[in-house]
CSV table of N, CA and C and ligand atoms in Angstrom, one decimal:
chain,number,residue,atom,x,y,z
A,85,MET,N,0.8,-1.2,0.0
A,85,MET,CA,0.0,0.0,0.0
A,85,MET,C,0.9,1.3,0.0
A,86,PHE,N,0.6,2.2,-0.9
A,86,PHE,CA,1.5,3.4,-1.0
A,86,PHE,C,0.6,4.6,-0.7
A,87,TYR,N,1.2,5.6,0.0
A,87,TYR,CA,0.5,6.8,0.3
A,87,TYR,C,1.2,8.0,-0.3
A,88,LYS,N,0.3,8.9,-0.7
A,88,LYS,CA,0.9,10.2,-1.1
A,88,LYS,C,1.4,10.9,0.1
A,89,ILE,N,2.3,11.9,-0.1
A,89,ILE,CA,2.9,12.5,1.1
A,89,ILE,C,1.9,13.1,2.0
A,90,ASP,N,0.8,13.6,1.5
A,90,ASP,CA,-0.1,14.3,2.4
A,90,ASP,C,-1.2,13.3,2.9
A,91,GLU,N,-1.1,12.0,2.6
A,91,GLU,CA,-2.0,11.1,3.2
A,91,GLU,C,-1.3,10.3,4.3
A,92,LYS,N,-1.9,10.4,5.5
A,92,LYS,CA,-1.3,9.7,6.6
A,92,LYS,C,-2.1,8.4,6.9
A,93,PRO,N,-1.4,7.3,7.2
A,93,PRO,CA,-2.1,6.1,7.5
A,93,PRO,C,-2.8,6.2,8.8
A,94,MET,N,-4.0,5.5,8.9
A,94,MET,CA,-4.7,5.3,10.1
A,94,MET,C,-4.1,4.2,10.9
A,95,ALA,N,-4.4,4.2,12.2
A,95,ALA,CA,-3.8,3.1,13.0
A,95,ALA,C,-4.1,1.7,12.5
A,96,GLU,N,-5.4,1.6,12.0
A,96,GLU,CA,-5.8,0.3,11.5
A,96,GLU,C,-5.0,-0.2,10.3
A,97,ASP,N,-4.5,0.8,9.5
A,97,ASP,CA,-3.7,0.4,8.4
A,97,ASP,C,-2.4,-0.3,8.7
A,98,LEU,N,-2.0,-0.1,10.0
A,98,LEU,CA,-0.7,-0.7,10.4
A,98,LEU,C,-0.9,-2.1,11.0
A,99,HIS,N,-2.1,-2.7,10.8
A,99,HIS,CA,-2.2,-4.1,11.2
A,99,HIS,C,-1.8,-4.9,10.0
A,100,ILE,N,-0.6,-5.4,10.1
A,100,ILE,CA,-0.1,-6.2,9.0
A,100,ILE,C,0.1,-7.6,9.5
A,101,ASP,N,-0.8,-8.5,9.2
A,101,ASP,CA,-0.7,-9.8,9.9
A,101,ASP,C,-0.2,-10.9,9.0
A,102,ASN,N,-0.1,-10.7,7.7
A,102,ASN,CA,0.3,-11.8,6.8
A,102,ASN,C,1.7,-11.5,6.2
A,103,GLY,N,2.3,-12.6,5.8
A,103,GLY,CA,3.5,-12.5,5.0
A,103,GLY,C,4.8,-12.8,5.9
A,104,SER,N,5.9,-12.9,5.1
A,104,SER,CA,7.2,-13.1,5.8
A,104,SER,C,7.6,-11.8,6.5
A,105,LYS,N,8.6,-11.9,7.2
A,105,LYS,CA,9.2,-10.7,7.9
A,105,LYS,C,9.5,-9.7,6.9
A,106,GLU,N,10.2,-10.1,5.8
A,106,GLU,CA,10.6,-9.1,4.8
A,106,GLU,C,9.3,-8.4,4.1
A,107,GLU,N,8.3,-9.2,3.9
A,107,GLU,CA,7.1,-8.7,3.3
A,107,GLU,C,6.4,-7.7,4.2
A,108,LYS,N,6.5,-8.0,5.5
A,108,LYS,CA,5.9,-7.1,6.5
A,108,LYS,C,6.6,-5.8,6.5
A,109,TYR,N,8.0,-5.8,6.5
A,109,TYR,CA,8.8,-4.6,6.5
A,109,TYR,C,8.5,-3.8,5.2
A,110,ASN,N,8.3,-4.5,4.1
A,110,ASN,CA,8.1,-3.8,2.8
A,110,ASN,C,6.8,-3.1,2.8
A,111,VAL,N,5.8,-3.6,3.5
A,111,VAL,CA,4.5,-2.9,3.6
A,111,VAL,C,4.6,-1.8,4.7
A,112,LEU,N,5.2,-2.1,5.8
A,112,LEU,CA,5.3,-1.1,6.9
A,112,LEU,C,6.1,0.1,6.5
A,113,LEU,N,7.2,-0.1,5.9
A,113,LEU,CA,8.1,1.1,5.8
A,113,LEU,C,7.5,2.3,5.0
A,114,PRO,N,6.9,2.1,3.9
A,114,PRO,CA,6.2,3.2,3.2
A,114,PRO,C,5.2,3.9,4.1
A,115,GLN,N,4.5,3.1,4.9
A,115,GLN,CA,3.5,3.7,5.8
A,115,GLN,C,4.2,4.5,6.9
A,116,LEU,N,5.2,4.0,7.4
A,116,LEU,CA,6.0,4.7,8.4
A,116,LEU,C,6.6,6.0,7.9
A,117,ARG,N,7.1,5.9,6.7
A,117,ARG,CA,7.7,7.0,6.0
A,117,ARG,C,6.7,8.2,5.9
A,118,SER,N,5.5,7.8,5.4
A,118,SER,CA,4.5,8.8,5.2
A,118,SER,C,4.0,9.4,6.5
A,119,LEU,N,4.1,8.6,7.6
A,119,LEU,CA,3.6,9.0,8.9
A,119,LEU,C,4.6,10.1,9.4
A,120,ILE,N,5.9,9.9,9.2
A,120,ILE,CA,6.8,10.9,9.8
A,120,ILE,C,7.2,12.0,8.9
A,121,ILE,N,7.0,11.8,7.6
A,121,ILE,CA,7.5,12.9,6.7
A,121,ILE,C,6.7,14.1,6.9
A,122,GLY,N,7.3,15.3,6.9
A,122,GLY,CA,6.7,16.5,7.1
A,122,GLY,C,6.5,16.8,8.6
A,123,GLU,N,6.7,15.9,9.5
A,123,GLU,CA,6.6,16.1,10.9
A,123,GLU,C,8.0,16.3,11.5
A,124,GLU,N,8.3,17.5,12.0
A,124,GLU,CA,9.6,17.8,12.4
A,124,GLU,C,9.9,17.5,13.9
A,125,ASP,N,8.8,17.1,14.6
A,125,ASP,CA,9.1,16.9,16.0
A,125,ASP,C,9.6,15.5,16.2
A,126,LEU,N,10.9,15.4,16.7
A,126,LEU,CA,11.6,14.2,16.9
A,126,LEU,C,10.9,13.2,17.8
A,127,ILE,N,10.4,13.7,18.9
A,127,ILE,CA,9.8,12.8,19.9
A,127,ILE,C,8.5,12.1,19.3
A,128,ALA,N,7.8,12.9,18.7
A,128,ALA,CA,6.5,12.4,18.0
A,128,ALA,C,6.9,11.3,17.0
A,129,ASN,N,7.9,11.5,16.2
A,129,ASN,CA,8.3,10.5,15.2
A,129,ASN,C,8.9,9.3,15.9
A,130,LEU,N,9.7,9.4,16.9
A,130,LEU,CA,10.2,8.2,17.6
A,130,LEU,C,9.1,7.4,18.2
A,131,ALA,N,8.2,8.1,18.8
A,131,ALA,CA,7.0,7.4,19.5
A,131,ALA,C,6.2,6.6,18.5
A,132,ASN,N,5.9,7.2,17.3
A,132,ASN,CA,5.2,6.5,16.3
A,132,ASN,C,5.9,5.3,15.7
A,133,ILE,N,7.2,5.5,15.5
A,133,ILE,CA,8.0,4.4,15.0
A,133,ILE,C,8.0,3.2,16.0
A,134,ALA,N,8.2,3.5,17.2
A,134,ALA,CA,8.3,2.5,18.2
A,134,ALA,C,6.9,1.7,18.3
A,135,ALA,N,5.8,2.5,18.2
A,135,ALA,CA,4.5,1.9,18.3
A,135,ALA,C,4.2,1.0,17.0
A,136,ALA,N,4.6,1.5,15.9
A,136,ALA,CA,4.3,0.8,14.6
A,136,ALA,C,5.1,-0.5,14.6
A,137,LEU,N,6.4,-0.5,15.0
A,137,LEU,CA,7.2,-1.7,15.0
A,137,LEU,C,6.7,-2.7,16.0
A,138,LYS,N,6.3,-2.2,17.2
A,138,LYS,CA,5.8,-3.2,18.2
A,138,LYS,C,4.5,-3.8,17.8
A,139,GLU,N,3.6,-3.0,17.2
A,139,GLU,CA,2.3,-3.5,16.7
A,139,GLU,C,2.4,-4.5,15.6
A,140,THR,N,3.3,-4.2,14.6
A,140,THR,CA,3.4,-5.1,13.5
A,140,THR,C,4.1,-6.4,13.8
A,141,PHE,N,5.2,-6.4,14.6
A,141,PHE,CA,5.9,-7.6,14.8
A,141,PHE,C,5.7,-8.2,16.1
A,142,ARG,N,4.9,-7.6,17.0
A,142,ARG,CA,4.6,-8.1,18.3
A,142,ARG,C,5.9,-8.3,19.1
A,143,PHE,N,6.9,-7.4,18.9
A,143,PHE,CA,8.1,-7.5,19.6
A,143,PHE,C,7.8,-7.3,21.1
A,144,PHE,N,8.7,-7.7,22.0
A,144,PHE,CA,8.5,-7.6,23.4
A,144,PHE,C,8.7,-6.1,23.8
A,145,TRP,N,9.7,-5.5,23.3
A,145,TRP,CA,10.0,-4.1,23.6
A,145,TRP,C,10.7,-3.4,22.4
A,146,VAL,N,10.2,-2.2,22.2
A,146,VAL,CA,10.8,-1.4,21.1
A,146,VAL,C,11.0,0.0,21.6
A,147,GLY,N,12.2,0.6,21.5
A,147,GLY,CA,12.3,1.9,22.0
A,147,GLY,C,13.6,2.6,21.6
A,148,PHE,N,13.7,3.8,22.0
A,148,PHE,CA,14.9,4.6,21.7
A,148,PHE,C,15.5,5.1,22.9
A,149,TYR,N,16.9,5.2,22.9
A,149,TYR,CA,17.6,5.9,23.9
A,149,TYR,C,18.4,7.0,23.2
A,150,LEU,N,18.5,8.1,23.9
A,150,LEU,CA,19.1,9.3,23.3
A,150,LEU,C,20.3,9.7,24.1
A,151,VAL,N,21.4,10.1,23.3
A,151,VAL,CA,22.7,10.4,24.0
A,151,VAL,C,22.5,11.7,24.7
A,152,LYS,N,22.9,11.7,26.0
A,152,LYS,CA,23.0,12.9,26.8
A,152,LYS,C,24.3,12.9,27.5
A,153,GLY,N,25.3,13.6,27.1
A,153,GLY,CA,26.6,13.6,27.7
A,153,GLY,C,27.2,12.2,27.5
A,154,GLU,N,27.6,11.5,28.5
A,154,GLU,CA,28.3,10.2,28.4
A,154,GLU,C,27.3,9.1,28.6
A,155,GLU,N,26.0,9.4,28.6
A,155,GLU,CA,25.0,8.4,28.8
A,155,GLU,C,23.9,8.3,27.7
A,156,LEU,N,23.3,7.2,27.6
A,156,LEU,CA,22.1,7.0,26.9
A,156,LEU,C,20.9,7.2,27.8
A,157,VAL,N,20.0,8.0,27.5
A,157,VAL,CA,18.8,8.2,28.4
A,157,VAL,C,17.5,7.7,27.7
A,158,LEU,N,16.7,7.0,28.4
A,158,LEU,CA,15.5,6.4,27.8
A,158,LEU,C,14.6,7.4,27.1
A,159,GLY,N,14.2,7.1,25.9
A,159,GLY,CA,13.3,8.0,25.1
A,159,GLY,C,12.0,7.3,24.9
A,160,PRO,N,11.3,7.7,23.8
A,160,PRO,CA,10.0,7.0,23.5
A,160,PRO,C,10.2,5.5,23.3
A,161,PHE,N,9.3,4.8,23.9
A,161,PHE,CA,9.3,3.3,23.8
A,161,PHE,C,7.9,2.7,23.9
A,162,GLN,N,7.8,1.4,23.5
A,162,GLN,CA,6.6,0.7,23.7
A,162,GLN,C,7.0,-0.6,24.4
A,163,GLY,N,6.3,-1.0,25.5
A,163,GLY,CA,6.6,-2.2,26.2
A,163,GLY,C,6.8,-1.9,27.7
A,164,PRO,N,7.3,-2.9,28.4
A,164,PRO,CA,7.4,-2.7,29.9
A,164,PRO,C,8.4,-1.7,30.2
A,165,ILE,N,8.4,-1.2,31.4
A,165,ILE,CA,9.3,-0.2,31.9
A,165,ILE,C,10.7,-0.7,31.7
A,166,ALA,N,11.7,0.3,31.5
A,166,ALA,CA,13.0,-0.1,31.2
A,166,ALA,C,14.0,0.8,31.9
A,167,CYS,N,15.3,0.3,31.9
A,167,CYS,CA,16.4,1.1,32.6
A,167,CYS,C,16.4,2.5,32.0
A,168,THR,N,16.6,3.5,32.8
A,168,THR,CA,16.6,4.9,32.3
A,168,THR,C,17.9,5.4,31.7
A,169,ARG,N,19.0,4.9,32.3
A,169,ARG,CA,20.3,5.4,31.8
A,169,ARG,C,21.3,4.3,31.6
A,170,ILE,N,22.1,4.4,30.5
A,170,ILE,CA,23.1,3.4,30.1
A,170,ILE,C,24.3,4.1,29.7
A,171,ARG,N,25.4,3.7,30.4
A,171,ARG,CA,26.7,4.4,30.1
A,171,ARG,C,27.3,3.9,28.8
A,172,LYS,N,28.1,4.8,28.1
A,172,LYS,CA,28.8,4.4,26.9
A,172,LYS,C,29.6,3.2,27.1
A,173,GLY,N,29.5,2.2,26.2
A,173,GLY,CA,30.3,1.0,26.3
A,173,GLY,C,29.6,-0.1,27.2
A,174,ARG,N,28.5,0.2,27.8
A,174,ARG,CA,27.8,-0.7,28.7
A,174,ARG,C,26.7,-1.4,28.0
A,175,GLY,N,26.5,-2.7,28.2
A,175,GLY,CA,25.3,-3.4,27.7
A,175,GLY,C,25.4,-3.4,26.1
A,176,VAL,N,24.3,-3.9,25.6
A,176,VAL,CA,24.3,-4.0,24.1
A,176,VAL,C,24.2,-2.6,23.5
A,177,CYS,N,23.3,-1.8,24.2
A,177,CYS,CA,23.1,-0.4,23.7
A,177,CYS,C,24.3,0.5,23.7
A,178,GLY,N,25.0,0.4,24.9
A,178,GLY,CA,26.2,1.3,25.0
A,178,GLY,C,27.3,0.8,24.1
A,179,THR,N,27.3,-0.5,23.8
A,179,THR,CA,28.4,-1.1,22.9
A,179,THR,C,28.1,-0.7,21.5
A,180,ALA,N,26.8,-0.7,21.1
A,180,ALA,CA,26.4,-0.3,19.7
A,180,ALA,C,26.8,1.2,19.5
A,181,TRP,N,26.6,2.0,20.6
A,181,TRP,CA,27.0,3.4,20.5
A,181,TRP,C,28.5,3.5,20.4
A,182,GLU,N,29.3,2.8,21.2
A,182,GLU,CA,30.7,2.9,21.2
A,182,GLU,C,31.3,2.5,19.8
A,183,LYS,N,30.8,1.4,19.3
A,183,LYS,CA,31.3,0.8,18.1
A,183,LYS,C,30.7,1.4,16.8
A,184,VAL,N,29.6,2.2,17.0
A,184,VAL,CA,28.9,2.8,15.9
A,184,VAL,C,28.5,1.8,14.9
A,185,ARG,N,27.9,0.7,15.4
A,185,ARG,CA,27.4,-0.3,14.4
A,185,ARG,C,26.2,-1.1,15.0
A,186,THR,N,25.4,-1.6,14.1
A,186,THR,CA,24.3,-2.5,14.5
A,186,THR,C,24.8,-3.8,15.2
A,187,LEU,N,24.2,-4.1,16.3
A,187,LEU,CA,24.5,-5.4,17.0
A,187,LEU,C,23.3,-6.3,17.0
A,188,ILE,N,23.5,-7.5,16.5
A,188,ILE,CA,22.4,-8.5,16.6
A,188,ILE,C,22.8,-9.5,17.6
A,189,ILE,N,22.0,-9.7,18.7
A,189,ILE,CA,22.4,-10.6,19.8
A,189,ILE,C,21.4,-11.7,19.8
A,190,PRO,N,21.8,-12.9,19.4
A,190,PRO,CA,20.8,-14.1,19.3
A,190,PRO,C,20.4,-14.6,20.7
A,191,ASN,N,21.3,-14.4,21.6
A,191,ASN,CA,21.0,-14.9,23.0
A,191,ASN,C,21.6,-13.9,24.0
A,192,VAL,N,20.8,-13.1,24.6
A,192,VAL,CA,21.3,-12.0,25.4
A,192,VAL,C,22.1,-12.5,26.6
A,193,ASP,N,21.8,-13.8,27.1
A,193,ASP,CA,22.6,-14.3,28.2
A,193,ASP,C,24.0,-14.6,27.8
A,194,LEU,N,24.3,-14.7,26.5
A,194,LEU,CA,25.7,-14.9,26.1
A,194,LEU,C,26.5,-13.7,25.8
A,195,PHE,N,25.8,-12.5,25.9
A,195,PHE,CA,26.5,-11.2,25.7
A,195,PHE,C,27.1,-10.7,27.0
A,196,PRO,N,28.4,-10.6,27.1
A,196,PRO,CA,29.0,-10.2,28.4
A,196,PRO,C,28.5,-8.7,28.7
A,197,GLY,N,28.0,-8.5,29.8
A,197,GLY,CA,27.6,-7.2,30.2
A,197,GLY,C,26.2,-6.8,29.8
A,198,HIS,N,25.5,-7.7,29.2
A,198,HIS,CA,24.1,-7.4,28.8
A,198,HIS,C,23.3,-6.8,30.0
A,199,ILE,N,22.6,-5.8,29.8
A,199,ILE,CA,21.8,-5.1,30.8
A,199,ILE,C,20.3,-5.7,30.7
A,200,ALA,N,19.9,-6.4,31.7
A,200,ALA,CA,18.6,-7.1,31.7
A,200,ALA,C,17.6,-6.1,32.3
A,201,CYS,N,16.8,-5.4,31.5
A,201,CYS,CA,15.7,-4.6,32.0
A,201,CYS,C,14.5,-5.5,32.3
A,202,SER,N,14.5,-6.7,31.7
A,202,SER,CA,13.4,-7.7,31.9
A,202,SER,C,14.0,-9.0,31.7
A,203,THR,N,13.7,-10.0,32.6
A,203,THR,CA,14.2,-11.4,32.4
A,203,THR,C,13.6,-12.0,31.3
A,204,LEU,N,12.5,-11.5,30.7
A,204,LEU,CA,11.8,-12.1,29.6
A,204,LEU,C,12.5,-11.9,28.3
A,205,SER,N,13.3,-10.9,28.2
A,205,SER,CA,14.0,-10.6,27.0
A,205,SER,C,15.1,-11.6,26.7
A,206,ARG,N,15.0,-12.2,25.4
A,206,ARG,CA,16.0,-13.3,25.1
A,206,ARG,C,16.9,-13.0,24.0
A,207,SER,N,16.4,-12.2,23.0
A,207,SER,CA,17.3,-11.8,21.9
A,207,SER,C,17.1,-10.3,21.6
A,208,GLU,N,18.0,-9.7,20.9
A,208,GLU,CA,18.0,-8.2,20.8
A,208,GLU,C,18.7,-7.7,19.6
A,209,ILE,N,18.2,-6.6,19.1
A,209,ILE,CA,19.0,-5.9,18.0
A,209,ILE,C,19.1,-4.4,18.4
A,210,VAL,N,20.2,-3.8,18.2
A,210,VAL,CA,20.4,-2.4,18.5
A,210,VAL,C,21.0,-1.7,17.3
A,211,VAL,N,20.4,-0.6,16.8
A,211,VAL,CA,20.8,0.1,15.7
A,211,VAL,C,21.2,1.5,16.1
A,212,PRO,N,22.4,2.0,15.9
A,212,PRO,CA,22.8,3.3,16.3
A,212,PRO,C,22.1,4.4,15.3
A,213,LEU,N,21.8,5.5,15.9
A,213,LEU,CA,21.3,6.7,15.1
A,213,LEU,C,22.5,7.6,15.0
A,214,VAL,N,22.9,7.9,13.7
A,214,VAL,CA,24.2,8.5,13.5
A,214,VAL,C,24.0,9.9,12.7
A,215,HIS,N,24.7,10.9,13.2
A,215,HIS,CA,24.7,12.2,12.5
A,215,HIS,C,25.5,12.0,11.2
A,216,GLU,N,25.4,13.0,10.3
A,216,GLU,CA,26.2,13.0,9.1
A,216,GLU,C,27.7,13.0,9.4
A,217,ASN,N,28.1,13.6,10.5
A,217,ASN,CA,29.5,13.7,10.8
A,217,ASN,C,30.0,12.4,11.5
A,218,GLY,N,29.1,11.4,11.6
A,218,GLY,CA,29.5,10.1,12.2
A,218,GLY,C,29.3,9.9,13.7
A,219,SER,N,28.9,11.0,14.4
A,219,SER,CA,28.7,10.9,15.8
A,219,SER,C,27.3,10.3,16.1
A,220,VAL,N,27.2,9.5,17.1
A,220,VAL,CA,25.9,8.8,17.5
A,220,VAL,C,25.1,9.7,18.4
A,221,TRP,N,23.8,9.9,18.0
A,221,TRP,CA,22.9,10.7,18.8
A,221,TRP,C,21.9,9.9,19.6
A,222,GLY,N,21.8,8.6,19.3
A,222,GLY,CA,20.8,7.8,20.0
A,222,GLY,C,20.9,6.4,19.4
A,223,ILE,N,20.1,5.5,19.9
A,223,ILE,CA,20.0,4.1,19.4
A,223,ILE,C,18.5,3.7,19.4
A,224,LEU,N,18.3,2.8,18.5
A,224,LEU,CA,17.0,2.0,18.5
A,224,LEU,C,17.3,0.6,19.0
A,225,ASP,N,16.5,0.2,20.0
A,225,ASP,CA,16.7,-1.1,20.6
A,225,ASP,C,15.4,-1.9,20.5
A,226,VAL,N,15.5,-3.1,20.0
A,226,VAL,CA,14.3,-4.0,19.8
A,226,VAL,C,14.6,-5.3,20.6
A,227,ASP,N,13.7,-5.7,21.4
A,227,ASP,CA,13.9,-6.9,22.2
A,227,ASP,C,12.8,-7.9,21.9
A,228,SER,N,13.2,-9.2,21.9
A,228,SER,CA,12.2,-10.3,21.7
A,228,SER,C,12.2,-11.3,22.9
A,229,LYS,N,11.1,-11.9,23.1
A,229,LYS,CA,11.0,-13.0,24.1
A,229,LYS,C,11.6,-14.3,23.5
A,230,ASN,N,11.8,-14.3,22.2
A,230,ASN,CA,12.3,-15.5,21.6
A,230,ASN,C,13.8,-15.4,21.4
A,231,LEU,N,14.5,-16.6,21.5
A,231,LEU,CA,15.9,-16.6,21.1
A,231,LEU,C,16.0,-16.4,19.6
A,232,ASN,N,17.2,-15.8,19.2
A,232,ASN,CA,17.5,-15.8,17.8
A,232,ASN,C,16.4,-15.2,16.9
A,233,ASP,N,15.8,-14.1,17.3
A,233,ASP,CA,14.7,-13.6,16.6
A,233,ASP,C,15.1,-12.5,15.5
A,234,PHE,N,16.3,-12.1,15.5
A,234,PHE,CA,16.7,-11.0,14.6
A,234,PHE,C,17.9,-11.5,13.7
A,235,ASP,N,17.8,-11.0,12.5
A,235,ASP,CA,18.8,-11.3,11.5
A,235,ASP,C,19.1,-10.1,10.6
A,236,ASP,N,19.8,-10.4,9.5
A,236,ASP,CA,20.2,-9.3,8.6
A,236,ASP,C,19.0,-8.6,8.0
A,237,THR,N,17.9,-9.3,7.9
A,237,THR,CA,16.7,-8.6,7.3
A,237,THR,C,16.2,-7.5,8.3
A,238,ASP,N,16.2,-7.8,9.6
A,238,ASP,CA,15.8,-6.8,10.5
A,238,ASP,C,16.9,-5.6,10.5
A,239,ALA,N,18.1,-6.0,10.4
A,239,ALA,CA,19.2,-4.9,10.4
A,239,ALA,C,19.0,-4.0,9.2
A,240,TYR,N,18.7,-4.6,8.1
A,240,TYR,CA,18.6,-3.8,6.8
A,240,TYR,C,17.5,-2.8,6.9
A,241,PHE,N,16.3,-3.3,7.3
A,241,PHE,CA,15.1,-2.4,7.3
A,241,PHE,C,15.1,-1.5,8.5
A,242,LEU,N,15.6,-1.9,9.7
A,242,LEU,CA,15.7,-1.0,10.8
A,242,LEU,C,16.7,0.1,10.6
A,243,GLU,N,17.8,-0.3,9.9
A,243,GLU,CA,18.8,0.8,9.6
A,243,GLU,C,18.2,1.8,8.6
A,244,GLU,N,17.4,1.3,7.7
A,244,GLU,CA,16.7,2.2,6.7
A,244,GLU,C,15.8,3.2,7.5
A,245,VAL,N,15.0,2.7,8.4
A,245,VAL,CA,14.2,3.6,9.2
A,245,VAL,C,15.0,4.6,10.0
A,246,CYS,N,16.1,4.1,10.6
A,246,CYS,CA,16.9,5.0,11.4
A,246,CYS,C,17.6,6.1,10.5
A,247,SER,N,17.8,5.8,9.2
A,247,SER,CA,18.5,6.7,8.3
A,247,SER,C,17.6,7.9,8.0
A,248,TRP,N,16.3,7.8,8.3
A,248,TRP,CA,15.3,8.9,8.0
A,248,TRP,C,15.4,9.9,9.1
A,249,LEU,N,15.9,9.5,10.2
A,249,LEU,CA,15.8,10.4,11.4
A,249,LEU,C,16.9,11.5,11.5
B,199,SME,N1,19.4,-4.8,27.1
B,199,SME,C1,19.9,-3.5,26.8
B,199,SME,C2,19.3,-2.5,27.8
B,199,SME,C3,18.0,-1.8,27.3
B,199,SME,S1,16.7,-2.8,27.5
B,199,SME,O1,16.8,-4.1,26.9
B,199,SME,C4,15.3,-2.0,27.1
B,199,SME,C5,21.4,-3.5,26.9
B,199,SME,O2,22.0,-4.5,27.3
B,199,SME,O3,21.9,-2.5,26.5
């Protein structure tokens, strides 16, 4: 489904129940793009992206952390309450920030220093949000209750979403 720039999807349009993961991303991304295009408020856009990803894929937790000084501070998210501050280099999020690259963690228990905001989270993907000058200004974190839930398909599409911000 494609939208003209001035047509915003309704919440019901974001119920994508059929298809492979790749097919779902391919339907969702144009909807998300039209939802945030023309809206310059960052928090509003981060909030809608988190909600759309959570609704579409039923992930356990989807959210953003934003760089403030030497820490990541919790931003808009969907899911259970989470840790509010993460230092650079700590956990999966702080490591993705430090290394400036996407991290796919098939089993969080095997990641040294993983920060468990919930014992239910089993696998995770973290995508850094990067300025044009290469500095990181935040991260997108997606958690699943299933082991090994994320792969290069998620990395590809989530990096695409993050490149819009
Ligand atoms: N597990 C993350 C912390 C954030 S929560 O999962 C929401 C980490 O290790 O950085």
